[in-house]
Coordinates of C-alpha atoms and ligand atoms in Angstrom, one line a residue:
M22 CA 88.4 172.5 68.7
T23 CA 91.3 173.8 66.6
Q24 CA 92.5 172.0 63.6
T25 CA 96.2 172.9 63.2
A26 CA 97.0 170.5 60.4
P27 CA 94.0 168.9 58.8
P28 CA 94.8 165.7 57.0
P29 CA 95.1 165.9 53.1
S30 CA 92.0 165.0 51.3
A31 CA 91.7 162.1 49.1
A32 CA 91.1 164.2 46.2
T33 CA 94.3 166.3 46.4
T34 CA 97.2 163.7 46.7
E35 CA 97.7 160.3 45.0
L36 CA 98.1 158.4 48.3
P37 CA 96.6 160.5 51.1
A38 CA 98.2 160.2 54.5
F39 CA 96.0 160.7 57.6
R40 CA 97.1 161.6 61.2
H41 CA 96.1 160.9 64.8
F42 CA 94.0 163.8 66.4
I43 CA 95.4 164.6 69.7
A44 CA 94.5 167.6 71.9
G45 CA 92.8 169.3 68.8
A46 CA 95.5 169.0 66.6
W47 CA 96.3 166.4 63.7
C48 CA 99.6 164.9 64.4
E49 CA 102.0 162.1 63.3
S50 CA 102.9 159.2 65.4
T51 CA 106.1 159.0 67.4
S52 CA 106.8 155.8 65.5
G53 CA 107.3 157.6 62.1
Q54 CA 105.4 154.3 60.4
T55 CA 102.3 154.2 58.7
F56 CA 99.9 151.3 57.5
E57 CA 97.5 151.0 54.5
S58 CA 94.0 150.7 54.4
R59 CA 92.8 149.0 51.2
N60 CA 89.4 148.6 49.5
P61 CA 88.3 144.7 50.2
A62 CA 86.6 144.7 46.9
D63 CA 89.8 145.6 45.0
R64 CA 92.9 145.2 46.8
R65 CA 94.6 147.4 44.2
D66 CA 92.8 150.3 45.5
I67 CA 94.5 151.8 48.4
V68 CA 92.2 154.2 50.5
G69 CA 95.3 155.8 52.5
R70 CA 98.1 155.7 54.8
F71 CA 97.3 155.8 58.4
Q72 CA 99.5 156.5 61.6
Q73 CA 101.0 153.4 63.1
G74 CA 100.3 154.3 66.6
T75 CA 102.3 153.7 69.7
A76 CA 101.9 153.3 73.6
A77 CA 103.7 156.8 73.8
D78 CA 100.9 158.4 71.4
V79 CA 98.3 156.9 73.7
A80 CA 99.9 158.5 76.5
M81 CA 99.8 161.7 75.0
A82 CA 96.2 161.1 74.0
I83 CA 95.3 160.3 77.4
R84 CA 97.1 163.4 78.8
A85 CA 95.1 165.7 76.4
A86 CA 91.7 163.8 77.6
E87 CA 92.6 164.4 81.2
T88 CA 93.5 168.0 80.7
A89 CA 90.1 168.6 79.1
G90 CA 88.1 166.7 81.5
P91 CA 87.5 169.1 84.2
M92 CA 86.3 172.0 81.6
W93 CA 84.2 169.3 79.7
R94 CA 82.5 167.8 82.8
R95 CA 81.7 171.4 84.0
T96 CA 80.1 172.4 80.8
P97 CA 76.4 172.0 81.4
A98 CA 75.1 168.7 80.0
P99 CA 72.5 170.5 77.7
K100 CA 75.5 172.5 76.1
R101 CA 77.5 169.1 75.5
G102 CA 74.2 167.9 74.3
E103 CA 73.9 170.7 71.5
I104 CA 77.5 169.9 70.3
L105 CA 76.3 166.3 69.8
Y106 CA 73.4 167.5 68.0
A107 CA 75.6 169.8 65.9
F108 CA 77.5 166.6 65.0
G109 CA 74.5 164.5 64.3
A110 CA 73.3 167.4 61.9
L111 CA 76.8 167.4 60.2
M112 CA 76.5 163.5 59.8
A113 CA 73.3 163.9 58.1
Q114 CA 74.7 166.6 55.8
H115 CA 77.4 164.6 54.8
K116 CA 75.6 161.3 54.9
E117 CA 76.3 160.3 51.1
R118 CA 79.9 161.0 51.4
L119 CA 80.4 159.0 54.4
A120 CA 78.5 156.0 52.9
R121 CA 80.5 156.0 49.9
A122 CA 83.8 156.2 52.0
M123 CA 82.6 153.3 54.1
A124 CA 81.4 151.2 51.1
R125 CA 84.9 151.7 49.6
E126 CA 87.0 151.1 52.7
M127 CA 84.8 148.3 54.6
G128 CA 82.9 146.7 51.5
K129 CA 79.4 147.0 52.7
V130 CA 76.7 147.8 50.1
L131 CA 75.7 151.4 49.8
S132 CA 72.3 151.0 51.1
E133 CA 73.6 149.2 54.1
A134 CA 76.5 151.9 54.4
R135 CA 73.7 154.6 54.4
G136 CA 71.9 152.8 57.3
D137 CA 75.2 152.5 59.3
V138 CA 75.7 156.3 59.0
Q139 CA 72.0 156.9 59.8
E140 CA 72.5 154.8 63.0
G141 CA 75.4 157.2 63.9
I142 CA 73.0 160.2 63.3
D143 CA 70.2 158.6 65.4
I144 CA 72.2 158.1 68.4
A145 CA 73.9 161.3 68.2
F146 CA 70.4 162.9 68.4
L147 CA 69.1 160.6 71.0
M148 CA 72.1 161.3 73.2
A149 CA 71.9 164.7 72.5
G150 CA 68.6 164.9 74.2
E151 CA 70.0 162.9 77.3
G152 CA 71.9 166.2 77.8
R153 CA 68.7 167.6 79.1
R154 CA 67.4 164.3 80.7
M155 CA 69.9 162.1 82.2
Q156 CA 67.6 161.4 85.1
G157 CA 68.6 160.5 88.4
Q158 CA 66.1 159.9 91.3
T159 CA 64.7 162.1 93.9
V160 CA 62.9 160.1 96.8
P161 CA 61.3 160.6 100.0
S162 CA 63.6 160.3 103.0
E163 CA 62.6 158.1 105.9
L164 CA 63.6 160.8 108.3
P165 CA 61.8 164.3 108.4
D166 CA 63.6 167.4 107.1
K167 CA 65.8 165.4 105.0
W168 CA 66.2 165.3 101.2
A169 CA 67.3 162.3 99.2
M170 CA 68.5 162.1 95.6
S171 CA 70.8 160.4 93.1
I172 CA 72.7 162.1 90.1
R173 CA 75.0 160.6 87.5
Q174 CA 78.6 161.8 87.1
P175 CA 81.2 161.0 84.4
I176 CA 83.9 158.5 85.1
G177 CA 86.7 160.3 83.6
V178 CA 88.5 159.2 80.2
A179 CA 86.8 156.5 78.3
G180 CA 88.8 154.2 76.0
I181 CA 86.8 153.3 73.0
I182 CA 88.1 150.3 70.9
T183 CA 85.9 149.4 67.8
P184 CA 85.6 146.7 65.2
W185 CA 85.3 147.3 61.3
N186 CA 81.9 145.9 60.6
F187 CA 79.9 149.1 61.7
P188 CA 82.5 151.4 61.2
M189 CA 80.6 154.5 62.0
A190 CA 77.5 153.4 63.9
I191 CA 79.5 151.5 66.7
P192 CA 82.1 154.3 67.5
C193 CA 79.0 156.8 67.7
W194 CA 77.1 154.3 69.9
K195 CA 80.0 154.4 72.3
M196 CA 81.3 158.1 72.0
M197 CA 78.0 159.7 72.1
P198 CA 76.8 158.6 75.6
A199 CA 80.6 158.7 76.8
L200 CA 80.7 162.4 75.8
V201 CA 77.1 163.7 76.9
T202 CA 77.6 162.4 80.3
G203 CA 81.0 164.5 80.4
N204 CA 83.7 161.9 79.8
T205 CA 86.6 162.5 77.5
V206 CA 87.7 160.0 75.0
V207 CA 90.4 158.2 73.3
F208 CA 89.3 156.4 70.5
K209 CA 91.1 153.4 68.7
P210 CA 89.3 152.3 65.6
S211 CA 89.7 148.9 63.8
S212 CA 92.9 148.8 61.6
D213 CA 90.5 147.9 58.8
T214 CA 88.6 150.9 58.9
P215 CA 90.7 153.9 60.1
H216 CA 89.4 156.2 57.2
C217 CA 85.8 155.9 58.3
A218 CA 87.2 156.8 61.9
T219 CA 89.1 159.9 60.6
L220 CA 86.0 161.0 58.8
L221 CA 83.9 160.9 61.9
V222 CA 86.5 162.8 64.0
E223 CA 86.9 165.3 61.5
L224 CA 83.2 165.9 61.7
M225 CA 83.5 166.0 65.5
A226 CA 86.1 168.5 65.3
E227 CA 84.0 170.7 63.2
A228 CA 80.9 170.2 65.2
G229 CA 82.8 171.9 68.2
F230 CA 84.0 169.5 70.6
P231 CA 86.8 171.4 72.4
A232 CA 90.3 170.4 72.1
G233 CA 91.2 167.2 74.0
V234 CA 87.6 166.0 74.3
V235 CA 88.0 163.5 71.5
N236 CA 91.2 162.0 70.7
L237 CA 91.9 159.6 67.8
V238 CA 94.9 157.1 67.8
T239 CA 95.0 154.7 65.0
G240 CA 97.2 151.5 65.1
S241 CA 97.5 148.1 65.8
G242 CA 95.3 146.3 68.8
G243 CA 98.5 144.7 70.1
E244 CA 100.1 148.2 70.6
V245 CA 97.5 151.0 70.8
G246 CA 94.5 148.9 72.1
D247 CA 96.9 147.2 74.8
A248 CA 98.1 150.6 75.8
I249 CA 94.6 151.7 76.4
V250 CA 93.7 148.7 78.2
D251 CA 96.8 149.0 80.4
S252 CA 96.7 152.5 81.3
P253 CA 95.7 153.3 85.0
D254 CA 94.4 156.6 83.7
I255 CA 91.5 155.2 81.6
G256 CA 88.5 154.8 83.8
V257 CA 86.3 153.0 81.5
I258 CA 86.7 150.9 78.5
S259 CA 84.1 150.2 75.8
F260 CA 84.9 147.2 73.5
T261 CA 83.2 145.7 70.5
G262 CA 84.9 142.8 68.6
S263 CA 85.7 139.3 68.7
S264 CA 85.2 137.1 71.9
T265 CA 89.0 136.2 71.8
T266 CA 90.1 139.9 71.9
G267 CA 87.3 140.6 74.4
R268 CA 88.3 137.8 76.9
S269 CA 92.0 138.9 76.8
I270 CA 90.9 142.5 77.5
A271 CA 88.4 141.5 80.4
T272 CA 91.4 139.6 82.1
K273 CA 93.5 142.6 82.1
A274 CA 90.9 145.1 83.0
G275 CA 89.6 142.9 85.7
A276 CA 92.9 142.8 87.4
K277 CA 92.9 146.7 87.4
L278 CA 89.2 146.7 88.7
K279 CA 88.5 148.9 85.6
R280 CA 84.8 149.5 84.4
L281 CA 84.6 147.4 81.0
S282 CA 81.7 147.1 78.6
L283 CA 82.1 144.2 76.2
E284 CA 80.0 143.4 72.9
L285 CA 81.3 140.3 71.6
G286 CA 80.5 137.4 69.2
G287 CA 77.2 136.0 68.2
K288 CA 75.7 132.8 66.6
N289 CA 72.2 134.1 65.9
G290 CA 69.3 131.8 65.0
V291 CA 66.0 131.9 63.1
V292 CA 63.4 129.5 64.1
V293 CA 60.8 128.7 61.4
L294 CA 57.7 126.7 62.5
A295 CA 55.5 124.7 60.1
D296 CA 52.7 127.4 60.3
A297 CA 55.1 130.2 59.3
D298 CA 54.7 132.5 56.1
L299 CA 57.5 130.8 54.4
D300 CA 58.0 133.8 51.7
L301 CA 58.3 136.1 54.5
A302 CA 60.7 134.1 56.3
T303 CA 62.7 133.5 53.2
D304 CA 62.9 137.5 52.9
G305 CA 64.0 137.7 56.6
I306 CA 66.5 134.9 56.4
L307 CA 68.2 136.2 53.2
W308 CA 68.5 139.8 54.6
S309 CA 70.1 138.5 58.0
A310 CA 72.2 135.9 56.6
F311 CA 73.8 137.6 53.5
G312 CA 73.5 141.3 54.2
T313 CA 76.7 142.7 54.9
T314 CA 78.1 139.4 53.7
G315 CA 77.1 137.8 57.0
Q316 CA 79.5 140.1 58.8
R317 CA 77.0 141.7 61.3
C318 CA 77.2 140.9 64.9
T319 CA 73.5 139.9 64.5
A320 CA 73.8 137.9 61.2
C321 CA 71.7 134.8 61.2
S322 CA 73.9 131.8 60.5
R323 CA 71.5 129.1 61.7
V324 CA 67.9 128.4 60.5
I325 CA 66.2 126.1 63.0
V326 CA 63.2 124.7 60.9
E327 CA 60.1 122.2 61.8
H328 CA 60.6 119.1 59.6
D329 CA 57.5 119.6 57.5
V330 CA 58.7 122.8 56.0
V331 CA 62.5 122.1 55.5
E332 CA 62.1 121.2 51.9
P333 CA 60.0 124.1 50.8
L334 CA 62.0 126.7 52.9
L335 CA 65.5 125.2 51.5
K336 CA 64.1 125.5 47.9
R337 CA 63.2 129.0 48.3
L338 CA 66.5 130.0 50.1
E339 CA 68.4 128.2 47.5
T340 CA 66.8 129.8 44.4
R341 CA 66.8 133.2 45.7
A342 CA 70.4 133.1 47.3
A343 CA 71.8 131.7 44.0
N344 CA 70.7 135.0 42.3
L345 CA 72.1 137.4 44.8
R346 CA 74.7 139.6 42.9
L347 CA 78.3 139.8 44.2
G348 CA 80.3 142.9 43.7
P349 CA 81.7 146.1 45.0
G350 CA 79.7 147.8 47.8
L351 CA 79.9 151.0 45.7
D352 CA 78.0 149.6 42.7
E353 CA 74.2 150.0 43.3
S354 CA 73.3 146.8 41.8
T355 CA 75.3 144.7 44.2
D356 CA 73.5 142.5 46.7
V357 CA 76.6 140.9 48.5
G358 CA 79.8 142.8 49.0
P359 CA 83.2 141.3 49.8
L360 CA 84.6 140.0 53.2
I361 CA 86.6 142.4 55.0
N362 CA 90.2 140.8 54.4
A363 CA 92.0 137.8 53.1
G364 CA 92.2 136.4 56.6
A365 CA 88.4 136.5 56.6
V366 CA 88.0 134.6 53.3
D367 CA 90.5 131.9 54.7
K368 CA 88.4 131.5 57.8
V369 CA 85.2 131.3 55.8
A370 CA 86.8 128.6 53.6
S371 CA 88.0 126.7 56.4
Y372 CA 84.5 126.5 58.1
V373 CA 83.1 125.3 54.8
D374 CA 85.6 122.5 54.7
I375 CA 84.4 121.6 58.1
G376 CA 80.7 122.1 57.0
R377 CA 81.2 119.4 54.2
S378 CA 81.6 116.8 56.8
E379 CA 78.6 118.0 59.0
G380 CA 76.1 118.7 56.8
E381 CA 75.0 118.9 52.9
L382 CA 76.3 121.6 50.9
V383 CA 73.5 122.8 48.9
L384 CA 74.7 126.2 47.6
G385 CA 78.0 128.0 47.1
G386 CA 80.9 126.9 49.2
G387 CA 83.7 128.6 47.3
R388 CA 85.7 131.9 46.8
A389 CA 84.3 134.0 44.0
R390 CA 87.1 134.8 41.6
D391 CA 85.3 135.5 38.3
G392 CA 86.4 138.7 36.4
D393 CA 87.1 141.8 38.7
L394 CA 85.7 139.8 41.7
G395 CA 89.4 138.2 41.7
H396 CA 90.9 141.3 42.9
G397 CA 88.7 141.4 46.0
N398 CA 87.9 139.2 49.1
F399 CA 84.6 137.5 47.7
F400 CA 83.2 134.2 48.9
E401 CA 80.0 132.8 47.5
P402 CA 76.7 132.9 49.5
T403 CA 76.6 129.3 50.9
I404 CA 74.0 127.2 52.4
F405 CA 74.4 123.9 54.3
A406 CA 71.6 121.5 54.9
G407 CA 70.8 118.8 57.4
V408 CA 73.3 120.3 60.1
G409 CA 73.1 119.4 63.6
A410 CA 72.5 121.9 66.4
M411 CA 75.8 120.9 68.1
D412 CA 77.9 120.7 64.8
R413 CA 80.8 123.3 64.8
I414 CA 79.2 125.1 61.9
G415 CA 76.0 125.3 64.0
Q416 CA 77.9 126.5 67.1
E417 CA 81.0 128.6 66.1
E418 CA 80.9 132.3 65.0
I419 CA 82.0 132.2 61.0
F420 CA 81.3 135.8 60.4
G421 CA 80.7 135.3 56.7
P422 CA 78.0 134.4 54.2
V423 CA 77.3 130.9 55.4
L424 CA 73.9 129.5 56.7
S425 CA 73.2 126.3 58.3
V426 CA 69.8 124.7 58.2
I427 CA 69.0 122.6 61.3
P428 CA 65.9 120.4 61.2
V429 CA 63.9 120.0 64.4
A430 CA 60.7 118.2 65.4
D431 CA 58.8 120.9 67.1
Y432 CA 58.8 124.2 69.0
G433 CA 60.3 122.7 72.1
A434 CA 63.2 121.2 70.1
A435 CA 63.7 124.5 68.3
M436 CA 63.7 126.4 71.4
L437 CA 66.3 124.0 72.9
A438 CA 68.3 124.0 69.7
L439 CA 68.3 127.8 69.6
N440 CA 69.5 128.2 73.1
Q441 CA 72.1 125.6 72.9
T442 CA 75.0 127.9 72.2
R443 CA 77.5 130.1 74.4
Y444 CA 76.5 133.2 72.6
G445 CA 73.0 135.1 73.2
L446 CA 73.0 138.3 70.9
S447 CA 69.9 138.0 68.6
S448 CA 67.1 135.5 67.7
S449 CA 64.0 135.3 65.7
I450 CA 60.9 133.2 65.2
Y451 CA 58.5 132.9 62.3
T452 CA 55.0 131.8 63.3
R453 CA 51.3 132.8 62.9
D454 CA 50.4 131.3 66.3
V455 CA 50.4 134.3 68.8
N456 CA 50.7 131.9 71.8
T457 CA 53.7 130.3 70.4
A458 CA 55.1 133.8 69.5
F459 CA 55.0 134.9 73.1
R460 CA 56.4 131.6 74.4
A461 CA 59.4 132.5 72.2
M462 CA 59.7 136.0 73.6
R463 CA 59.8 134.4 77.1
D464 CA 61.9 131.5 76.2
F465 CA 64.9 132.6 73.9
E466 CA 68.0 133.6 75.7
T467 CA 69.2 136.4 73.7
G468 CA 69.3 140.1 74.3
I469 CA 67.3 140.8 71.2
V470 CA 64.2 138.7 69.9
Y471 CA 62.2 139.6 66.7
V472 CA 58.7 138.1 65.7
N473 CA 58.2 137.6 62.2
A474 CA 61.5 139.4 61.2
G475 CA 65.1 138.4 60.7
T476 CA 67.8 138.6 63.4
T477 CA 68.8 142.3 62.4
G478 CA 67.2 145.6 62.6
A479 CA 67.8 147.0 66.1
E480 CA 66.7 150.6 66.7
T481 CA 68.9 153.0 68.7
H482 CA 66.4 153.9 71.5
L483 CA 66.3 150.3 72.9
P484 CA 69.1 148.4 74.6
F485 CA 71.5 146.8 72.4
G486 CA 73.7 143.8 73.6
G487 CA 73.7 139.9 74.4
W488 CA 73.5 137.5 76.9
K489 CA 76.0 134.8 78.1
E490 CA 79.4 134.9 76.2
T491 CA 78.1 137.7 73.9
G492 CA 78.9 140.3 76.6
N493 CA 79.4 141.2 80.1
G494 CA 76.0 142.4 81.0
H495 CA 76.2 145.9 79.8
R496 CA 74.1 147.5 77.0
E497 CA 74.7 149.9 74.1
A498 CA 72.0 152.2 72.9
G499 CA 68.7 153.3 74.6
N500 CA 69.2 155.4 77.9
V501 CA 70.6 152.5 79.6
A502 CA 73.9 153.2 77.6
L503 CA 74.5 156.0 79.9
D504 CA 75.4 153.4 82.7
T505 CA 78.6 152.4 81.1
Y506 CA 80.0 155.8 81.4
T507 CA 78.8 157.1 84.5
E508 CA 79.1 156.6 88.4
W509 CA 76.0 157.1 90.4
K510 CA 76.3 159.4 93.4
S511 CA 73.5 159.4 96.2
I512 CA 73.2 162.5 97.9
Y513 CA 71.3 163.2 101.4
V514 CA 70.7 166.7 102.6
D515 CA 69.7 167.0 106.2
F516 CA 67.9 170.4 106.9
S517 CA 66.6 169.3 110.3
G518 CA 69.5 170.9 112.2
R519 CA 70.0 168.0 114.5
L520 CA 71.7 164.6 114.3
Q521 CA 69.2 162.3 112.7
R522 CA 70.3 158.6 112.6
A523 CA 68.7 156.5 109.5
Q524 CA 67.4 152.9 110.6
I525 CA 67.5 154.0 114.2
D526 CA 65.8 157.3 115.1
N527 CA 62.8 156.4 113.0
Q528 CA 62.0 153.0 114.3
Ligands
NAP20 P1 88.7 142.1 66.7 O1 89.7 141.3 66.0 O2 88.4 141.6 68.2 O3 89.1 143.7 66.8 C1 88.2 144.6 67.5 C2 89.1 145.8 67.9 O4 90.0 145.4 69.0 C3 90.0 146.3 66.8 O5 90.0 147.7 66.9 C4 91.4 145.8 67.1 O6 92.3 146.4 66.4 C5 91.2 145.7 68.6 N1 92.2 144.8 69.2 C6 92.7 143.8 68.8 N2 93.5 143.1 69.6 C7 93.6 143.9 70.7 C8 94.1 143.8 72.0 N3 95.0 142.8 72.4 N4 93.9 144.8 72.8 C9 93.1 145.8 72.7 N5 92.5 146.1 71.5 C10 92.7 145.0 70.4 O7 87.2 142.0 66.2 P2 86.8 142.4 64.7 O8 87.3 141.3 63.8 O9 87.4 143.8 64.5 O10 85.2 142.4 64.8 C11 84.5 141.3 64.5 C12 84.0 140.7 65.9 O11 83.2 141.6 66.5 C13 82.9 139.5 65.7 O12 83.2 138.7 66.6 C14 81.6 140.3 65.8 O13 80.6 139.3 66.3 C15 81.9 141.3 67.0 N6 80.8 142.4 66.9 C16 79.9 142.2 68.0 C17 78.9 143.1 68.2 C18 78.2 143.3 69.3 O14 77.3 144.1 69.4 N7 78.1 142.2 70.1 C19 78.9 144.1 67.2 C20 79.8 144.3 66.1 C21 80.9 143.3 66.2 P3 93.1 146.0 65.1 O15 92.1 146.1 64.1 O16 94.2 146.8 64.8 O17 93.5 144.5 65.3

């Protein structure tokens, strides 16, 4: 990929301006407009200016991707895999720089930002290997002298639309399987994390993806995202984000009979039974509820607890959560970073108001404004006790550091409460009883189940995704991720030299 005009580096100008990446060149938007990305821990800190993309920019990116398509799909898959491997190696080499940029732009604490980059590396290496696997089937034919097999083929141009909460891992989860299977890509990142996306695409260019194979267009969901969804020339869309946006994309894509993978909201629960190791459960719940400030799709926002252990568990949670240190993600001593933007703070505050009438507020509940925190989007870790399973704070995705404790009588009631939600991403159970653990593995209606661990911690080589309204049945990660980006082709070769009729001549 040729870089005709690399974006200026943050170190060399006061307010760096970054560009789209289309057909192997860094270019400005036809709008002539830019938007700012700011540090959520300190809104005075502007990360940079980014191109306010237009439908015309998207059209150019799609043309570039279409032009590169035939060359890329004819490149042997193992060769494509080698470029993915080079990209993964570059990410590993630049891991610390990427993690720091992420902590600054998105706010997650450094250790988690490093984990986010690592997920990108892991999926790049996993999918690089798919370049040499990408298995189809070879099966016996029901007729003599006939060969029967199936192969995967790329769909064409993939539209990749991503959120801000895993600003490097999620684009990699999507682009790596799309690219190794021979698709070309138009990538629209969240407007809250365009710098993270630009850094990724810089490394993709350096890794050797040919011009036009990967195209980056920044800008709003309403304009850039909509143009991707609307285009008849995008064959597959992979979207991760809110259920509201996902539903609107599904409606439009459905009308065009377009392939669509949706990864949407969650309301993930941890069940704690009376026989559980409460210290272990406390560790897992705190990590799942307040890690990434509760802004993981797999974050725990409900703890469903057997009556007998509600008090001792609450005491542990309250004491430990009260000692979590709020601050910028770039500060190694920070436990909980900021929320992504002012709108997220307002949303969390509004749910805390709702919670006050539904449960008992036992910790937090306010915006954190002490000292320098006042320059950022900080919210106190918050715990409600005595919440009902069907209460709004027990049902709706808050996407912030708010935990609801729901008391129940026994495993049966816990299982019902856990499943009584329209979402189905992740769940967990703490118990020392192996039989109950297996019941939970069978009964919980979620795409991911943890036993004696919190609701987060997925690894890239198993399928990732949710049941019910968390998605539309597709999965990221694992080798099943290839399904989103490929068409199956079944091929029959008859070498008998005569007409052979399946289902007829062999009866
Ligand atoms: P969002 O507001 O839905 O935005 C996601 C992406 O869609 C952004 O790039 C956004 O662009 C774009 N977009 C907005 N409106 C659009 C439209 N009309 N057409 C096309 N694209 C459009 O979600 P978010 O706040 O970034 O992410 C948080 C949500 O993601 C949470 O609900 C969380 O649960 C979910 N999530 C789910 C998973 C999972 O695997 N299930 C993983 C991570 C996150 P702009 O930024 O420009 O608006």
